[in-house]
C-alpha cells in the first residue's frame, strides 16, 4: 500500500503539470466518489494544483502531503486503492520531475559520522547547505485578500456593478480589531460567530485588514484542507512578520481529530488563527464533551448580530449602491447581509422552477406574490388569493388542484440555507408573501413579464376581499398600467379599462373606453350594454343594446326588453307612491304577468 500511495502521489503531481489536467482531475475525483471518500479530499486536488501553479507549494511538498494522506486511506478504504490501481495505467502522464534520481555520491550538511557511497567513489566534498526559507514566508499577502476568495457569496449585480457592494462598518468592528491585534502579537485563536449569512466572513475580513499590515502573510484553509503541515510550514518563519491562518467554517476542520492539537500548537507558536463559525456549531463544539471544547475554551470570540442597529443602517444609507438601498427597503425580517447573500440563489431557483418537469405551480404561486408586491400589495395574503392570480397566467394551461397547490406552497415556503423561503409567512396565520429579495430583483429586471388584464382582475379581486384598504391604489395602478395597451388598439384591454373606470366611479372614462370598443368592433355592443346596465348607465346601455338587437342579436333584444320592463316598473312604482291611480293600475297589470327574469335595474 505504501508503494501504491507513492505512485499515486507521483501521478497526481505529474497530472497537475499536464495540459490535460481538467480531464485527469475528473478521473481522480470519480475514483474518490466511487470509493465513498468523504471529507473534501477531492476538492484538495484543485487547490493543490492552484498552489503549485502559483508557487505557493512545491511539487515535492504536494507529493509528500498526498503520500502521507493516501496510505492510511487505503487501509480504511480498500475500494479506493483498487480504483486508483486501475486508473494509473490509463493515464498518459508527463515525466515527473520529482521521480527519485539514480544514486549519486554527494554529501551535504555539517558533520558526517558514517557515509555509505554507491557506485564509483571519486572525490568527496562536504559543504554546509544554506537553510531554506520557511514555507509560510511564501503565503499570500493579507493586502491581496478578496471577500469572494474567502467564500463570501456574490450579490445580484447588473452591468457595471462589482460582485459585492462596499463593506459597511458594523458597530463591533473596533472591538474585533483589538482582539486581532492582540492575537497577532501574542498568538491566539479568535472565533467570529453568528447566525447563518450574518456577515461573519466579511466582518472578519474587514477587521483583519484593519488590524495587521498589508504585507502580513495569510494561509486560507478551505474545507477539507489538511492542517497538520502548518506548524512545519511556520517553523523558521520571519520573526519580524505577521502570519495568519484563516479558517472559515471552523466546524468543518474540527471534524478532523488532529485539528485541536494543530490549533494548540499554532497559538503556542504565537500565530494568529482567525476562524468563523455558526452560533449553533460553536455551541455544539464548545460545550460538553466534544474533543474541540478545550481548544475553543481558550479562544477569544466575537459575535456578529444578524440584525443591524440604527447606527449601522445610518452608515449604510450613506453608501451609493442600489443593492444596499433594496436591502433596506425590502429585507423584511432578514438581516442586510442575509438579504444580499440569499438573493441570487432564490432568484435562480425560482426562475428555473418554471421549466417543464420543474415546480411549475410553485413558480406560479411565487410569481403571483411577486406581482402583488411590486404593484403595492406588500402585506401577506392567504393561499386562495395567490391561487386565483396564478390561475390567470397565460402560460399556465390549466388550474392545479387544491392539493397540488398546497404541495407547491410547502415547497415554496421551505427554508433555504436555514434563513428564508421563496414565500415567507405573514403576521396573520396562513398568509404568505414573496421574499423581499425576489421583489427587489423583479423591480430591477427590465424584461420581467407584465401583468395582463386578467392578472389585474385576479389581483383586484384578491385585494378587495383580503386587503380592501389597498384596493383603490391597486385599481389606479391597473388603469395606468393598461392604458398604453388600450391606446395601441387592444379592444379586450379597452373593455377591461371601461370596467375598471366604472369600478373607480369614473363614468366619463368608462363611457369613453366602451365607446371605442364598439366603434372598433360592433359585435361588442351587447357586452358593453350589459356592463353599462351594471353601472347604472341606462341611457348609454339602451343605445348599445338597441344597436345589437338591430343587428339580429336575440340576446340583446331580450336584454333590452328586460331593461325597459324593469325601468317601467320602477317609474310606475314611484308614480303610484305619489298617488297616481292610472300608474297604480298599470303597475298591477304589469306585475300580474310572467316575469322576464331577475331585476337588472338598481332601485
Coordinates of C-alpha atoms in Angstrom, one line a residue, residues 42-251:
X42 CA -11.4 15.6 -4.0
X43 CA -11.6 19.4 -3.5
X44 CA -7.9 19.4 -2.4
X45 CA -6.9 18.4 -5.9
X46 CA -7.9 21.7 -7.5
X47 CA -6.5 23.6 -4.5
X48 CA -3.1 21.9 -4.6
X49 CA -2.8 22.4 -8.3
X50 CA -3.5 26.1 -8.0
X51 CA -1.0 26.4 -5.2
X52 CA 1.7 24.6 -7.2
X53 CA 1.0 26.8 -10.2
X54 CA 1.3 30.0 -8.1
X55 CA 4.5 28.7 -6.5
X56 CA 3.0 28.7 -3.0
X57 CA 3.7 25.0 -2.7
X58 CA 6.4 23.0 -4.4
X59 CA 5.7 19.8 -6.3
X60 CA 7.8 17.9 -3.6
X61 CA 5.5 19.3 -0.8
X62 CA 2.4 18.2 -2.7
X63 CA 3.9 14.8 -3.3
X64 CA 4.8 14.4 0.3
X65 CA 1.4 15.5 1.6
X66 CA -0.6 13.2 -0.7
X67 CA 1.7 10.3 0.0
X68 CA 1.1 10.8 3.7
X69 CA -2.7 11.1 3.3
X70 CA -3.2 8.1 1.0
X71 CA -1.5 5.3 3.0
X72 CA -4.0 5.4 5.9
X73 CA -6.9 5.9 3.5
X74 CA -6.0 2.8 1.6
X75 CA -6.1 0.8 4.8
X76 CA -9.5 2.1 5.6
X77 CA -10.9 2.1 2.1
X78 CA -9.6 -0.8 0.1
X79 CA -12.0 0.1 -2.7
X80 CA -10.1 3.4 -3.2
X81 CA -6.9 1.5 -3.6
X82 CA -8.4 -0.7 -6.2
X83 CA -9.9 2.2 -8.1
X84 CA -6.6 4.1 -8.2
X85 CA -4.6 1.0 -9.1
X86 CA -6.8 0.5 -12.2
X87 CA -6.6 4.2 -13.1
X88 CA -2.8 4.7 -13.1
X89 CA -2.0 2.6 -16.2
X90 CA -4.7 4.5 -18.2
X91 CA -3.1 8.0 -17.5
X92 CA -0.9 9.5 -20.2
X93 CA 1.3 11.5 -17.8
X94 CA 4.3 13.7 -18.5
X95 CA 7.6 12.6 -16.8
X96 CA 7.6 13.7 -13.2
X97 CA 10.4 16.0 -12.2
X98 CA 10.1 14.6 -8.7
X99 CA 10.9 10.9 -9.6
X100 CA 13.8 9.7 -7.4
X101 CA 17.1 10.1 -9.3
X102 CA 19.7 7.3 -9.5
X103 CA 22.0 7.0 -6.6
X104 CA 24.8 9.6 -6.7
X105 CA 27.8 10.3 -4.4
X106 CA 27.1 13.6 -2.7
X107 CA 27.2 14.6 0.9
X108 CA 26.0 17.9 2.2
X109 CA 25.4 19.3 5.6
X110 CA 27.7 19.5 8.6
X111 CA 29.4 16.7 10.5
X112 CA 29.1 13.2 9.0
X113 CA 30.0 10.3 11.2
X114 CA 29.4 7.5 8.6
X115 CA 28.6 7.6 4.9
X116 CA 27.7 4.8 2.6
X117 CA 28.6 5.5 -1.0
X118 CA 27.2 3.8 -4.1
X119 CA 28.9 3.3 -7.5
X120 CA 32.3 4.6 -8.3
X121 CA 33.8 6.7 -5.5
X122 CA 35.7 9.7 -6.5
X123 CA 36.5 12.9 -4.6
X124 CA 34.0 13.8 -1.9
X125 CA 33.2 17.4 -0.9
X126 CA 31.3 18.1 2.3
X127 CA 29.7 21.5 2.4
X128 CA 27.1 23.3 4.6
X129 CA 23.7 23.7 2.7
X130 CA 22.0 27.1 3.1
X131 CA 18.8 26.9 5.2
X132 CA 15.7 27.1 3.1
X133 CA 13.2 29.9 3.8
X134 CA 10.1 28.8 5.7
X135 CA 7.1 27.9 3.5
X136 CA 4.9 30.3 5.4
X137 CA 7.0 33.2 4.1
X138 CA 5.6 32.4 0.7
X139 CA 2.0 32.6 1.8
X140 CA -0.2 35.2 0.1
X141 CA -0.3 38.7 1.5
X142 CA -3.2 40.0 3.6
X143 CA -3.5 43.0 1.3
X144 CA -4.4 40.7 -1.5
X145 CA -7.3 39.0 0.3
X146 CA -10.6 39.4 -1.5
X147 CA -14.0 38.6 0.0
X148 CA -15.1 36.4 -2.8
X149 CA -12.0 34.3 -2.5
X150 CA -12.8 33.8 1.2
X151 CA -16.3 32.4 0.4
X152 CA -18.5 35.5 0.7
X153 CA -21.5 35.0 -1.6
X154 CA -21.8 37.3 -4.6
X155 CA -24.8 39.5 -4.6
X156 CA -27.1 40.3 -7.6
X157 CA -25.4 42.7 -10.0
X158 CA -26.1 44.4 -13.2
X159 CA -23.7 45.7 -15.9
X160 CA -21.1 48.0 -14.4
X161 CA -21.5 46.7 -10.8
X162 CA -19.0 44.8 -8.8
X163 CA -19.8 41.3 -7.5
X164 CA -20.1 42.7 -4.0
X165 CA -21.3 46.1 -2.7
X166 CA -18.8 48.1 -0.5
X167 CA -18.3 46.9 3.1
X168 CA -20.3 48.9 5.6
X169 CA -18.8 49.1 9.1
X170 CA -20.5 47.2 11.9
X171 CA -20.7 48.6 15.4
X172 CA -18.3 46.0 16.8
X173 CA -15.6 46.3 14.2
X174 CA -13.2 48.2 16.6
X175 CA -13.7 45.6 19.3
X176 CA -12.8 42.8 16.9
X177 CA -9.8 44.7 15.7
X178 CA -8.4 44.9 19.2
X179 CA -8.8 41.1 19.6
X180 CA -7.0 40.5 16.4
X181 CA -4.1 42.9 17.2
X182 CA -3.6 41.2 20.5
X183 CA -3.6 37.7 18.9
X184 CA -1.3 38.9 16.1
X185 CA 1.2 40.0 18.8
X186 CA 0.9 37.2 21.3
X187 CA -0.6 34.4 19.3
X188 CA -4.1 33.1 19.7
X189 CA -7.4 31.8 18.3
X190 CA -10.1 34.4 17.5
X191 CA -13.5 32.9 16.5
X192 CA -16.1 35.1 14.8
X193 CA -19.6 33.6 15.4
X194 CA -23.1 34.5 14.2
X195 CA -26.2 33.2 12.6
X196 CA -26.4 31.9 9.0
X197 CA -25.4 34.6 6.5
X198 CA -25.0 37.2 9.2
X199 CA -21.8 38.5 7.6
X200 CA -19.2 36.7 9.7
X201 CA -16.7 36.3 6.9
X202 CA -17.0 39.9 5.6
X203 CA -16.7 41.3 9.1
X204 CA -13.6 39.1 9.9
X205 CA -12.0 40.2 6.5
X206 CA -12.5 43.9 7.2
X207 CA -11.2 43.6 10.8
X208 CA -8.1 41.7 9.7
X209 CA -7.2 44.2 7.0
X210 CA -7.6 47.0 9.6
X211 CA -5.5 45.2 12.3
X212 CA -2.4 43.8 10.6
X213 CA 0.0 45.2 7.9
X214 CA -0.8 44.5 4.3
X215 CA 2.4 42.6 3.9
X216 CA 1.4 40.1 6.6
X217 CA 1.2 36.5 5.4
X218 CA -2.1 34.6 5.4
X219 CA -2.9 30.9 4.8
X220 CA -6.6 30.5 3.8
X221 CA -7.6 26.9 4.6
X222 CA -10.7 25.8 2.7
X223 CA -12.9 23.0 3.8
X224 CA -11.1 19.6 3.8
X225 CA -7.6 21.2 4.0
X226 CA -5.1 19.1 5.9
X227 CA -3.8 21.4 8.7
X228 CA -1.2 19.1 10.1
X229 CA 1.6 20.7 7.9
X230 CA 1.0 24.2 9.2
X231 CA 3.4 24.1 12.2
X232 CA 6.1 22.8 10.0
X233 CA 5.4 25.5 7.3
X234 CA 5.8 28.2 10.0
X235 CA 9.0 26.8 11.5
X236 CA 11.8 29.2 10.8
X237 CA 9.5 32.0 9.6
X238 CA 10.4 35.6 9.5
X239 CA 10.1 36.7 13.1
X240 CA 9.5 40.3 12.1
X241 CA 6.4 39.4 10.0
X242 CA 2.9 38.5 11.0
X243 CA 1.4 35.2 9.9
X244 CA -2.3 34.5 10.0
X245 CA -4.2 31.2 9.5
X246 CA -7.7 31.8 8.2
X247 CA -10.2 29.0 8.9
X248 CA -13.7 29.8 7.5
X249 CA -16.4 27.5 8.9
X250 CA -14.1 26.1 11.6
X251 CA -16.6 23.3 12.3

